[in-house]
mmCIF file of C-alpha atoms in Angstrom:
data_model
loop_
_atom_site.group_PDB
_atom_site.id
_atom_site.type_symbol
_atom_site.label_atom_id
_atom_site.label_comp_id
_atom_site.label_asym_id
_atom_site.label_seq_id
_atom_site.Cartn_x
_atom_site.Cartn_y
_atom_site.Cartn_z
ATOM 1 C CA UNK A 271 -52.500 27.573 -21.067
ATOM 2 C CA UNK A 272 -54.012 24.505 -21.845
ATOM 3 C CA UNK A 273 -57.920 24.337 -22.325
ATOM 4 C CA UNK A 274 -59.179 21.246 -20.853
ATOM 5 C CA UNK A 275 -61.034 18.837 -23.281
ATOM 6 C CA UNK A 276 -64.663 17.569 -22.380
ATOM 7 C CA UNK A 277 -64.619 13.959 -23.299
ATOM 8 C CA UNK A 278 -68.232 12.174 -23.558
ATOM 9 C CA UNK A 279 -67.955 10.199 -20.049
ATOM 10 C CA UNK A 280 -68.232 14.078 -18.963
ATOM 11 C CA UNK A 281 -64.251 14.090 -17.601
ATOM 12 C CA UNK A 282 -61.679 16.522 -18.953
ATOM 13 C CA UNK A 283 -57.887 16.205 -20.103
ATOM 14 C CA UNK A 284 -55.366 18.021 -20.009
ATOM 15 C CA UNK A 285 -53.227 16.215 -22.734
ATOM 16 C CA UNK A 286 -55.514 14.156 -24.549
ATOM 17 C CA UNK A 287 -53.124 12.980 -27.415
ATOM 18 C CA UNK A 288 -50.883 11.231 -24.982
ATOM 19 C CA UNK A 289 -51.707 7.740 -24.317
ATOM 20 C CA UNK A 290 -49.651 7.843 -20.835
ATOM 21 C CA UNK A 291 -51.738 6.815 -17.491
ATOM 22 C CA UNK A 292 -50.115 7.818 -14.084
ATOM 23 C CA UNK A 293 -49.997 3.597 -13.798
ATOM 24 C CA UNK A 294 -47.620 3.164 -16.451
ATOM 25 C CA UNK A 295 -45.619 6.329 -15.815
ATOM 26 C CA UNK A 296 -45.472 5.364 -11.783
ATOM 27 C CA UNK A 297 -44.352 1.589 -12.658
ATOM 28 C CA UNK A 298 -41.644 2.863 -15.428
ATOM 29 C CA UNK A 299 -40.285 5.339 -12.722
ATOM 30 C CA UNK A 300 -40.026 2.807 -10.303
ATOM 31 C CA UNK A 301 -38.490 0.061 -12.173
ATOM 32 C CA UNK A 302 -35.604 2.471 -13.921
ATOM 33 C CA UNK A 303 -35.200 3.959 -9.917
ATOM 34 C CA UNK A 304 -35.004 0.423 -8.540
ATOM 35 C CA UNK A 305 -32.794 -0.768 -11.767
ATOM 36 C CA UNK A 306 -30.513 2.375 -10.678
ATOM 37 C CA UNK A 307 -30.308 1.810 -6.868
ATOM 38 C CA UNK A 308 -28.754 -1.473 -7.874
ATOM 39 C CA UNK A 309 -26.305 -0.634 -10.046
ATOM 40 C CA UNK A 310 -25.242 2.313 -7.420
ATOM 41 C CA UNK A 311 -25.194 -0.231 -4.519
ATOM 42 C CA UNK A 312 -23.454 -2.641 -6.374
ATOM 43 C CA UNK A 313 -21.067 -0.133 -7.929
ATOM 44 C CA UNK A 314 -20.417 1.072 -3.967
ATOM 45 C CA UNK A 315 -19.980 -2.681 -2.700
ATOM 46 C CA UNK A 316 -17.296 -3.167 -5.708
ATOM 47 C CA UNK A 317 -15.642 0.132 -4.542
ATOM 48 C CA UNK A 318 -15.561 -0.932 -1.381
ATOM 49 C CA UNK A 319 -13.985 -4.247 -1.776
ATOM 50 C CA UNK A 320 -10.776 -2.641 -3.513
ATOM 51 C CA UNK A 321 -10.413 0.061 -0.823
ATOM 52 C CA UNK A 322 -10.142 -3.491 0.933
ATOM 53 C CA UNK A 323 -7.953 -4.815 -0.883
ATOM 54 C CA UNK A 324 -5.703 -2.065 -1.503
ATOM 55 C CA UNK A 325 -5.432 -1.983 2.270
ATOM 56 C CA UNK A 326 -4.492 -5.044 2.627
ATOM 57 C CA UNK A 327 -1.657 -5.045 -0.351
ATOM 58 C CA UNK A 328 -0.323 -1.985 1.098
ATOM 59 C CA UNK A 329 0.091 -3.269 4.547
ATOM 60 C CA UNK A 330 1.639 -6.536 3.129
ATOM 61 C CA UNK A 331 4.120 -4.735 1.198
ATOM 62 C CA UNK A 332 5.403 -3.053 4.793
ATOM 63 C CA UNK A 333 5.378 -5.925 6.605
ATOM 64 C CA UNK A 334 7.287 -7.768 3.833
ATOM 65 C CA UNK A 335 9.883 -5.423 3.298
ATOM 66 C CA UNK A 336 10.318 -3.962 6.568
ATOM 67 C CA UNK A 337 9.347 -7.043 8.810
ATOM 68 C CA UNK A 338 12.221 -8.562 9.435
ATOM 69 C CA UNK A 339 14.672 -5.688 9.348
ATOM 70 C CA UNK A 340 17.051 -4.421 11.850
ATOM 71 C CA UNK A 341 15.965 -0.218 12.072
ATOM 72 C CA UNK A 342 17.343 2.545 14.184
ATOM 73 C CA UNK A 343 17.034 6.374 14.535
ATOM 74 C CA UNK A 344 19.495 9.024 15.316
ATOM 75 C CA UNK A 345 17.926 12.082 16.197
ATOM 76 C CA UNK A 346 19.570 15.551 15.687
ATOM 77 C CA UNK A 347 20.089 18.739 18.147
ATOM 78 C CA UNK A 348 19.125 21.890 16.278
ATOM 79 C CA UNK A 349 21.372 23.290 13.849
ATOM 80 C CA UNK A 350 23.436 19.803 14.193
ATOM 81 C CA UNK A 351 22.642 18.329 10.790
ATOM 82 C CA UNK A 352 22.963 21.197 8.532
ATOM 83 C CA UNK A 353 24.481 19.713 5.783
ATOM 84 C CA UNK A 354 23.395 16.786 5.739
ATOM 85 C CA UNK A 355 23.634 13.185 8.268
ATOM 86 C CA UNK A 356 26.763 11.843 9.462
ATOM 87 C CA UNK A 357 26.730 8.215 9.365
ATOM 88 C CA UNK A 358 29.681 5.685 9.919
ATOM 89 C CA UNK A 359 32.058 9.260 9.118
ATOM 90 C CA UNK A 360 30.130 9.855 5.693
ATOM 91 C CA UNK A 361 28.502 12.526 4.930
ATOM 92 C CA UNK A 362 24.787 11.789 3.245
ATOM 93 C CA UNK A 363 22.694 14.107 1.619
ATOM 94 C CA UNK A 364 19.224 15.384 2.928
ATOM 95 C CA UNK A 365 16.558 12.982 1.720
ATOM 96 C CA UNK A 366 16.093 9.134 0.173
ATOM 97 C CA UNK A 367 18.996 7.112 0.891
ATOM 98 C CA UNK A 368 18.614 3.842 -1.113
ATOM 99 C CA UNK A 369 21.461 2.123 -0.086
ATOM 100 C CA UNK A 370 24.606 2.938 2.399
ATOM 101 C CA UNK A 371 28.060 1.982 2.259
ATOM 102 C CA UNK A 372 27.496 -0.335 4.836
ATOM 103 C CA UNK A 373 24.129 -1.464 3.416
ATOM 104 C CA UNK A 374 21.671 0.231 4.791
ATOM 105 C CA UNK A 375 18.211 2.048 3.280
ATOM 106 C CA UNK A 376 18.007 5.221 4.993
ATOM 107 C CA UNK A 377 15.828 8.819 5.253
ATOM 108 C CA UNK A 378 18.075 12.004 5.948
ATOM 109 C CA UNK A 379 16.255 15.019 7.464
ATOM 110 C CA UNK A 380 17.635 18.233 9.736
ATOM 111 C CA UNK A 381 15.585 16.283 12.578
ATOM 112 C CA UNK A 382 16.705 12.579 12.588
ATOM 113 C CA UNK A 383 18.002 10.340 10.611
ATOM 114 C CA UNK A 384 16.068 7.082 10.148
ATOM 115 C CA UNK A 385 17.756 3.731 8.827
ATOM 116 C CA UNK A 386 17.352 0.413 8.195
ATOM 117 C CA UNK A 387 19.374 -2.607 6.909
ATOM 118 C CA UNK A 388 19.279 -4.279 3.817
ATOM 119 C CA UNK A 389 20.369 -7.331 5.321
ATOM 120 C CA UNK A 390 19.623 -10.401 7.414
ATOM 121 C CA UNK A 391 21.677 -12.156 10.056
ATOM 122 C CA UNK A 392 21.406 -15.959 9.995
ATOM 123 C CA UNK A 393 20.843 -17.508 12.909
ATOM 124 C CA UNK A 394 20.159 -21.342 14.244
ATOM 125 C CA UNK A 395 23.304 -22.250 11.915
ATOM 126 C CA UNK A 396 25.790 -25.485 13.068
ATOM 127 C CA UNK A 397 29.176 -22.783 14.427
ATOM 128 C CA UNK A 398 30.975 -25.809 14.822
ATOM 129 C CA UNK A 399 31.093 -26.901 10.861
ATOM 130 C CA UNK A 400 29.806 -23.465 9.167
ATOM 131 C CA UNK A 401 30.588 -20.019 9.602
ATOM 132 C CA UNK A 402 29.316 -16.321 8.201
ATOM 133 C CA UNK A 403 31.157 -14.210 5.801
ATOM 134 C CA UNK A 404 29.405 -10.743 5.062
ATOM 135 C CA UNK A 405 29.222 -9.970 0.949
ATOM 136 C CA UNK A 406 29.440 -6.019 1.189
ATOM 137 C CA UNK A 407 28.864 -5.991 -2.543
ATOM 138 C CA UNK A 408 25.156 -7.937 -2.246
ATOM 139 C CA UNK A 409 24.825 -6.915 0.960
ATOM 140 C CA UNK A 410 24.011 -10.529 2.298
ATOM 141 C CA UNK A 411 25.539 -12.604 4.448
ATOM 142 C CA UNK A 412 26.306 -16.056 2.819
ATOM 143 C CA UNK A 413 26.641 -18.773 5.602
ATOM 144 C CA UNK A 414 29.107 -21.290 4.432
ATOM 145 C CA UNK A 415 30.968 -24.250 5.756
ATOM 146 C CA UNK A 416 34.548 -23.791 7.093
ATOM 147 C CA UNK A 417 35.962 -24.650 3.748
ATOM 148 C CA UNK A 418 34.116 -21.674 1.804
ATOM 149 C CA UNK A 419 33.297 -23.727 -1.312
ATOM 150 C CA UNK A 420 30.559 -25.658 0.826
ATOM 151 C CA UNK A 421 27.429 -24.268 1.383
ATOM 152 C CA UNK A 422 25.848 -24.843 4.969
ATOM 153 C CA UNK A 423 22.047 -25.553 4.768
ATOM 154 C CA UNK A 424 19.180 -25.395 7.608
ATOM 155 C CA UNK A 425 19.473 -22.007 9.541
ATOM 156 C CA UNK A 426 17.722 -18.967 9.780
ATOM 157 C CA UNK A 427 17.995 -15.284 9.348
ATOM 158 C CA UNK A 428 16.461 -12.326 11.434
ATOM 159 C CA UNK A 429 16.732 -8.588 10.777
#
């Protein structure tokens, strides 16, 4: 295709109107590869880092809202749980249960049914002075002194 040029130093090109040497062609290539690889590594070592985090937030949101909460399961002999689960003599649907009558998050299936309360029970709290009255509506215990009005203050509450 392309006739070779005779230059006068007695050597022939191919492309003699192109001022490119393999030098300067080798060096670009390797600077725009090396510029590359370090985007792409950094790009991977960003990526990285938020799988990390996202890890991390995930696990912290089960621990947070499941940590200290009183769970049980009820499993289910075949063909027991057809029309739904049976809890407390109500009848809930297959599925998400947000919230129970008697305050519990729950998941309904034909297998088991899986629940767990919305509440904490206080604990460490002076039974001589205070005492507990459930709030069905909040679904909280509120730890008051015997004289409701009062407020009792330094206990703690476990699931």
């Amino acid at each position: 295709m392309f006739q070779p040029m005779e230059r006068r130093s007695g050597h022939h090109e191919f492309l003699p109107h192109l001022q490119i040497t393999w030098t300067s062609l080798y060096n670009s290539t390797e600077s725009t590869c090396r510029d590359l690889l370090e985007t792409w590594s950094s790009l991977e070592a960003a990526h990285y880092t938020m799988k990390i985090f996202l890890a991390f937030l995930l696990a912290m949101g089960i621990i947070v809202t499941q940590g200290d909460a009183f769970c049980f399961s009820k499993l289910f002999k075949p063909g027991e749980a057809e029309k739904g689960c049976m809890l407390d003599g109500v009848l809930y649907p297959f599925g998400e249960i947000p919230r129970t009558e008697n305050c519990f998050r729950c998941s309904c299936s034909k297998n088991e049914m899986h629940c767990c309360s919305l509440y904490h029970t206080p604990v460490n709290y002076d039974k001589e002075t205070c005492k507990v009255i459930f709030n069905k509506k909040n679904c909280d215990y509120e730890v008051v002194q015997k004289h409701p009005s009062k407020p009792c203050s330094g206990y703690a509450r476990v699931g």
